[in-house]
mmCIF file of N, CA and C in Angstrom:
data_model
loop_
_atom_site.group_PDB
_atom_site.id
_atom_site.type_symbol
_atom_site.label_atom_id
_atom_site.label_comp_id
_atom_site.label_asym_id
_atom_site.label_seq_id
_atom_site.Cartn_x
_atom_site.Cartn_y
_atom_site.Cartn_z
ATOM 1 N N GLY B 1 -2.857 13.759 2.935
ATOM 2 C CA GLY B 1 -2.195 12.938 3.910
ATOM 3 C C GLY B 1 -2.428 13.431 5.328
ATOM 4 N N PHE B 2 -1.940 12.675 6.245
ATOM 5 C CA PHE B 2 -2.040 13.015 7.655
ATOM 6 C C PHE B 2 -0.841 13.850 8.061
ATOM 7 N N ASN B 3 -0.939 14.421 9.224
ATOM 8 C CA ASN B 3 0.209 14.942 9.934
ATOM 9 C C ASN B 3 0.133 14.314 11.320
ATOM 10 N N GLU B 4 1.094 14.591 12.171
ATOM 11 C CA GLU B 4 1.105 13.951 13.487
ATOM 12 C C GLU B 4 -0.175 14.227 14.265
ATOM 13 N N GLU B 5 -0.639 15.461 14.215
ATOM 14 C CA GLU B 5 -1.837 15.838 14.969
ATOM 15 C C GLU B 5 -3.060 15.049 14.491
ATOM 16 N N LYS B 6 -3.266 14.992 13.179
ATOM 17 C CA LYS B 6 -4.408 14.248 12.626
ATOM 18 C C LYS B 6 -4.274 12.753 12.913
ATOM 19 N N ARG B 7 -3.059 12.235 12.769
ATOM 20 C CA ARG B 7 -2.824 10.815 13.045
ATOM 21 C C ARG B 7 -3.146 10.495 14.500
ATOM 22 N N ASN B 8 -2.666 11.332 15.409
ATOM 23 C CA ASN B 8 -2.908 11.093 16.825
ATOM 24 C C ASN B 8 -4.390 11.198 17.169
ATOM 25 N N LYS B 9 -5.092 12.110 16.516
ATOM 26 C CA LYS B 9 -6.540 12.235 16.719
ATOM 27 C C LYS B 9 -7.245 10.967 16.230
ATOM 28 N N ALA B 10 -6.828 10.437 15.093
ATOM 29 C CA ALA B 10 -7.409 9.194 14.573
ATOM 30 C C ALA B 10 -7.171 8.051 15.555
ATOM 31 N N ILE B 11 -5.981 7.971 16.119
ATOM 32 C CA ILE B 11 -5.667 6.937 17.108
ATOM 33 C C ILE B 11 -6.588 7.075 18.317
ATOM 34 N N GLN B 12 -6.816 8.307 18.752
ATOM 35 C CA GLN B 12 -7.688 8.567 19.900
ATOM 36 C C GLN B 12 -9.133 8.150 19.605
ATOM 37 N N ILE B 13 -9.643 8.535 18.444
ATOM 38 C CA ILE B 13 -11.021 8.190 18.069
ATOM 39 C C ILE B 13 -11.185 6.677 17.977
ATOM 40 N N LEU B 14 -10.219 6.006 17.359
ATOM 41 C CA LEU B 14 -10.294 4.547 17.253
ATOM 42 C C LEU B 14 -10.254 3.897 18.637
ATOM 43 N N ALA B 15 -9.452 4.440 19.540
ATOM 44 C CA ALA B 15 -9.397 3.906 20.907
ATOM 45 C C ALA B 15 -10.751 4.037 21.593
ATOM 46 N N GLU B 16 -11.424 5.158 21.355
ATOM 47 C CA GLU B 16 -12.756 5.360 21.932
ATOM 48 C C GLU B 16 -13.757 4.346 21.392
ATOM 49 N N LYS B 17 -13.484 3.798 20.225
ATOM 50 C CA LYS B 17 -14.345 2.775 19.617
ATOM 51 C C LYS B 17 -13.872 1.362 19.970
ATOM 52 N N GLY B 18 -12.894 1.275 20.878
ATOM 53 C CA GLY B 18 -12.398 -0.024 21.319
ATOM 54 C C GLY B 18 -11.348 -0.638 20.422
ATOM 55 N N ILE B 19 -10.741 0.168 19.555
ATOM 56 C CA ILE B 19 -9.737 -0.330 18.613
ATOM 57 C C ILE B 19 -8.378 0.234 19.012
ATOM 58 N N ALA B 20 -7.506 -0.635 19.490
ATOM 59 C CA ALA B 20 -6.181 -0.214 19.932
ATOM 60 C C ALA B 20 -5.239 -0.149 18.737
ATOM 61 N N THR B 21 -4.785 1.038 18.422
ATOM 62 C CA THR B 21 -3.797 1.237 17.362
ATOM 63 C C THR B 21 -2.588 1.915 17.983
ATOM 64 N N ASN B 22 -1.517 2.000 17.230
ATOM 65 C CA ASN B 22 -0.297 2.588 17.755
ATOM 66 C C ASN B 22 0.584 3.013 16.598
ATOM 67 N N VAL B 23 1.691 3.644 16.930
ATOM 68 C CA VAL B 23 2.716 3.999 15.949
ATOM 69 C C VAL B 23 3.949 3.182 16.313
ATOM 70 N N HIS B 24 4.332 2.263 15.442
ATOM 71 C CA HIS B 24 5.470 1.397 15.734
ATOM 72 C C HIS B 24 6.718 1.753 14.938
ATOM 73 N N TYR B 25 6.595 2.679 14.003
ATOM 74 C CA TYR B 25 7.755 3.078 13.208
ATOM 75 C C TYR B 25 8.194 4.454 13.664
ATOM 76 N N LYS B 26 9.390 4.560 14.169
ATOM 77 C CA LYS B 26 9.965 5.860 14.507
ATOM 78 C C LYS B 26 11.297 5.948 13.772
ATOM 79 N N PRO B 27 11.444 6.942 12.912
ATOM 80 C CA PRO B 27 12.695 7.061 12.157
ATOM 81 C C PRO B 27 13.908 7.154 13.088
ATOM 82 N N LEU B 28 14.982 6.520 12.698
ATOM 83 C CA LEU B 28 16.188 6.516 13.528
ATOM 84 C C LEU B 28 16.652 7.917 13.923
ATOM 85 N N PRO B 29 16.614 8.921 13.033
ATOM 86 C CA PRO B 29 17.073 10.250 13.441
ATOM 87 C C PRO B 29 16.242 10.879 14.562
ATOM 88 N N MET B 30 15.086 10.293 14.881
ATOM 89 C CA MET B 30 14.268 10.806 15.979
ATOM 90 C C MET B 30 14.625 10.151 17.315
ATOM 91 N N LEU B 31 15.430 9.106 17.280
ATOM 92 C CA LEU B 31 15.855 8.437 18.507
ATOM 93 C C LEU B 31 17.021 9.196 19.130
ATOM 94 N N THR B 32 17.052 9.243 20.446
ATOM 95 C CA THR B 32 18.052 10.027 21.176
ATOM 96 C C THR B 32 19.478 9.688 20.757
ATOM 97 N N LEU B 33 19.785 8.416 20.626
ATOM 98 C CA LEU B 33 21.139 8.011 20.239
ATOM 99 C C LEU B 33 21.567 8.690 18.945
ATOM 100 N N TYR B 34 20.703 8.662 17.950
ATOM 101 C CA TYR B 34 21.041 9.235 16.646
ATOM 102 C C TYR B 34 21.033 10.761 16.685
ATOM 103 N N LYS B 35 20.125 11.346 17.458
ATOM 104 C CA LYS B 35 20.142 12.808 17.627
ATOM 105 C C LYS B 35 21.479 13.235 18.216
ATOM 106 N N ASN B 36 21.932 12.492 19.224
ATOM 107 C CA ASN B 36 23.205 12.824 19.869
ATOM 108 C C ASN B 36 24.398 12.645 18.938
ATOM 109 N N LEU B 37 24.229 11.840 17.906
ATOM 110 C CA LEU B 37 25.292 11.662 16.912
ATOM 111 C C LEU B 37 25.227 12.721 15.812
ATOM 112 N N GLY B 38 24.233 13.618 15.906
ATOM 113 C CA GLY B 38 24.138 14.719 14.958
ATOM 114 C C GLY B 38 23.125 14.541 13.847
ATOM 115 N N TYR B 39 22.404 13.440 13.851
ATOM 116 C CA TYR B 39 21.383 13.236 12.823
ATOM 117 C C TYR B 39 20.182 14.129 13.111
ATOM 118 N N ASP B 40 19.604 14.680 12.056
ATOM 119 C CA ASP B 40 18.458 15.578 12.180
ATOM 120 C C ASP B 40 17.349 15.071 11.270
ATOM 121 N N ILE B 41 16.171 14.884 11.825
ATOM 122 C CA ILE B 41 15.044 14.362 11.050
ATOM 123 C C ILE B 41 14.719 15.254 9.858
ATOM 124 N N LYS B 42 15.050 16.529 9.932
ATOM 125 C CA LYS B 42 14.792 17.445 8.809
ATOM 126 C C LYS B 42 15.554 17.025 7.551
ATOM 127 N N ASP B 43 16.625 16.266 7.739
ATOM 128 C CA ASP B 43 17.409 15.784 6.598
ATOM 129 C C ASP B 43 16.811 14.520 5.973
ATOM 130 N N TYR B 44 15.727 14.017 6.558
ATOM 131 C CA TYR B 44 15.103 12.775 6.101
ATOM 132 C C TYR B 44 13.592 12.966 5.957
ATOM 133 N N PRO B 45 13.185 13.821 5.016
ATOM 134 C CA PRO B 45 11.759 14.145 4.893
ATOM 135 C C PRO B 45 10.882 12.943 4.541
ATOM 136 N N ASN B 46 11.395 12.014 3.761
ATOM 137 C CA ASN B 46 10.590 10.835 3.418
ATOM 138 C C ASN B 46 10.350 9.953 4.639
ATOM 139 N N ALA B 47 11.369 9.783 5.456
ATOM 140 C CA ALA B 47 11.216 8.987 6.679
ATOM 141 C C ALA B 47 10.205 9.646 7.608
ATOM 142 N N TYR B 48 10.259 10.965 7.698
ATOM 143 C CA TYR B 48 9.311 11.669 8.566
ATOM 144 C C TYR B 48 7.893 11.581 8.013
ATOM 145 N N ALA B 49 7.743 11.676 6.709
ATOM 146 C CA ALA B 49 6.414 11.566 6.094
ATOM 147 C C ALA B 49 5.808 10.189 6.366
ATOM 148 N N MET B 50 6.618 9.147 6.294
ATOM 149 C CA MET B 50 6.130 7.801 6.622
ATOM 150 C C MET B 50 5.683 7.748 8.078
ATOM 151 N N TYR B 51 6.493 8.312 8.952
ATOM 152 C CA TYR B 51 6.196 8.309 10.385
ATOM 153 C C TYR B 51 4.872 9.006 10.689
ATOM 154 N N GLU B 52 4.651 10.173 10.093
ATOM 155 C CA GLU B 52 3.442 10.904 10.451
ATOM 156 C C GLU B 52 2.191 10.345 9.790
ATOM 157 N N ASN B 53 2.340 9.439 8.840
ATOM 158 C CA ASN B 53 1.188 8.836 8.160
ATOM 159 C C ASN B 53 0.945 7.377 8.542
ATOM 160 N N GLU B 54 1.689 6.847 9.487
ATOM 161 C CA GLU B 54 1.634 5.418 9.801
ATOM 162 C C GLU B 54 0.834 5.153 11.065
ATOM 163 N N ILE B 55 -0.059 4.183 10.989
ATOM 164 C CA ILE B 55 -0.782 3.666 12.149
ATOM 165 C C ILE B 55 -0.740 2.142 12.048
ATOM 166 N N THR B 56 -0.387 1.489 13.145
ATOM 167 C CA THR B 56 -0.389 0.039 13.182
ATOM 168 C C THR B 56 -1.747 -0.437 13.680
ATOM 169 N N LEU B 57 -2.388 -1.263 12.884
ATOM 170 C CA LEU B 57 -3.709 -1.795 13.222
ATOM 171 C C LEU B 57 -3.569 -3.079 14.043
ATOM 172 N N PRO B 58 -4.622 -3.443 14.768
ATOM 173 C CA PRO B 58 -4.567 -4.680 15.552
ATOM 174 C C PRO B 58 -4.381 -5.911 14.659
ATOM 175 N N VAL B 59 -3.458 -6.752 15.039
ATOM 176 C CA VAL B 59 -3.220 -8.026 14.355
ATOM 177 C C VAL B 59 -2.862 -9.037 15.443
ATOM 178 N N TYR B 60 -3.672 -10.065 15.555
ATOM 179 C CA TYR B 60 -3.384 -11.116 16.525
ATOM 180 C C TYR B 60 -4.085 -12.397 16.098
ATOM 181 N N SER B 61 -3.633 -13.505 16.624
ATOM 182 C CA SER B 61 -4.074 -14.816 16.131
ATOM 183 C C SER B 61 -5.554 -15.094 16.359
ATOM 184 N N THR B 62 -6.167 -14.470 17.344
ATOM 185 C CA THR B 62 -7.585 -14.738 17.620
ATOM 186 C C THR B 62 -8.516 -13.677 17.039
ATOM 187 N N LEU B 63 -7.989 -12.801 16.203
ATOM 188 C CA LEU B 63 -8.818 -11.780 15.554
ATOM 189 C C LEU B 63 -9.748 -12.474 14.562
ATOM 190 N N ASP B 64 -11.047 -12.376 14.812
ATOM 191 C CA ASP B 64 -11.978 -13.053 13.909
ATOM 192 C C ASP B 64 -12.445 -12.098 12.807
ATOM 193 N N LEU B 65 -13.111 -12.653 11.823
ATOM 194 C CA LEU B 65 -13.529 -11.887 10.651
ATOM 195 C C LEU B 65 -14.451 -10.733 11.034
ATOM 196 N N GLU B 66 -15.358 -10.968 11.948
ATOM 197 C CA GLU B 66 -16.288 -9.918 12.374
ATOM 198 C C GLU B 66 -15.540 -8.722 12.974
ATOM 199 N N ASP B 67 -14.567 -9.001 13.831
ATOM 200 C CA ASP B 67 -13.771 -7.923 14.423
ATOM 201 C C ASP B 67 -12.920 -7.220 13.368
ATOM 202 N N ALA B 68 -12.340 -7.988 12.454
ATOM 203 C CA ALA B 68 -11.525 -7.400 11.385
ATOM 204 C C ALA B 68 -12.367 -6.476 10.510
ATOM 205 N N GLU B 69 -13.588 -6.889 10.209
ATOM 206 C CA GLU B 69 -14.482 -6.046 9.407
ATOM 207 C C GLU B 69 -14.870 -4.778 10.164
ATOM 208 N N TYR B 70 -15.107 -4.896 11.470
ATOM 209 C CA TYR B 70 -15.416 -3.729 12.301
ATOM 210 C C TYR B 70 -14.242 -2.749 12.292
ATOM 211 N N ILE B 71 -13.044 -3.276 12.493
ATOM 212 C CA ILE B 71 -11.843 -2.434 12.491
ATOM 213 C C ILE B 71 -11.706 -1.726 11.148
ATOM 214 N N ALA B 72 -11.824 -2.469 10.063
ATOM 215 C CA ALA B 72 -11.686 -1.880 8.723
ATOM 216 C C ALA B 72 -12.724 -0.790 8.497
ATOM 217 N N ARG B 73 -13.957 -1.059 8.867
ATOM 218 C CA ARG B 73 -15.045 -0.093 8.679
ATOM 219 C C ARG B 73 -14.782 1.189 9.477
ATOM 220 N N GLU B 74 -14.368 1.044 10.722
ATOM 221 C CA GLU B 74 -14.135 2.218 11.565
ATOM 222 C C GLU B 74 -12.903 3.005 11.118
ATOM 223 N N VAL B 75 -11.869 2.317 10.662
ATOM 224 C CA VAL B 75 -10.688 3.026 10.142
ATOM 225 C C VAL B 75 -11.086 3.864 8.936
ATOM 226 N N VAL B 76 -11.856 3.289 8.035
ATOM 227 C CA VAL B 76 -12.320 4.039 6.858
ATOM 228 C C VAL B 76 -13.150 5.246 7.295
ATOM 229 N N ASN B 77 -14.025 5.069 8.277
ATOM 230 C CA ASN B 77 -14.844 6.182 8.762
ATOM 231 C C ASN B 77 -14.000 7.300 9.368
ATOM 232 N N VAL B 78 -12.952 6.926 10.085
ATOM 233 C CA VAL B 78 -12.113 7.918 10.769
ATOM 234 C C VAL B 78 -11.220 8.675 9.792
ATOM 235 N N ILE B 79 -10.675 7.958 8.800
ATOM 236 C CA ILE B 79 -9.768 8.646 7.888
ATOM 237 C C ILE B 79 -10.527 9.226 6.718
#
């Protein structure tokens, strides 16, 4: 699996290839509000594992098959 460092490196490499990816899932215990309420991400290892292994790929209405195939090919190459 990935860790945050490897995931972030993959995001960087994909960006260099013109593929904008991001991380859209952040576990609630990592948000300031929940931290201030006493929640600790260490108590939620599964949520953290999902977070460090998740990358959101480009999805939009004008994404054509050629671009989708390019994205898929480059993601496979990077991971």
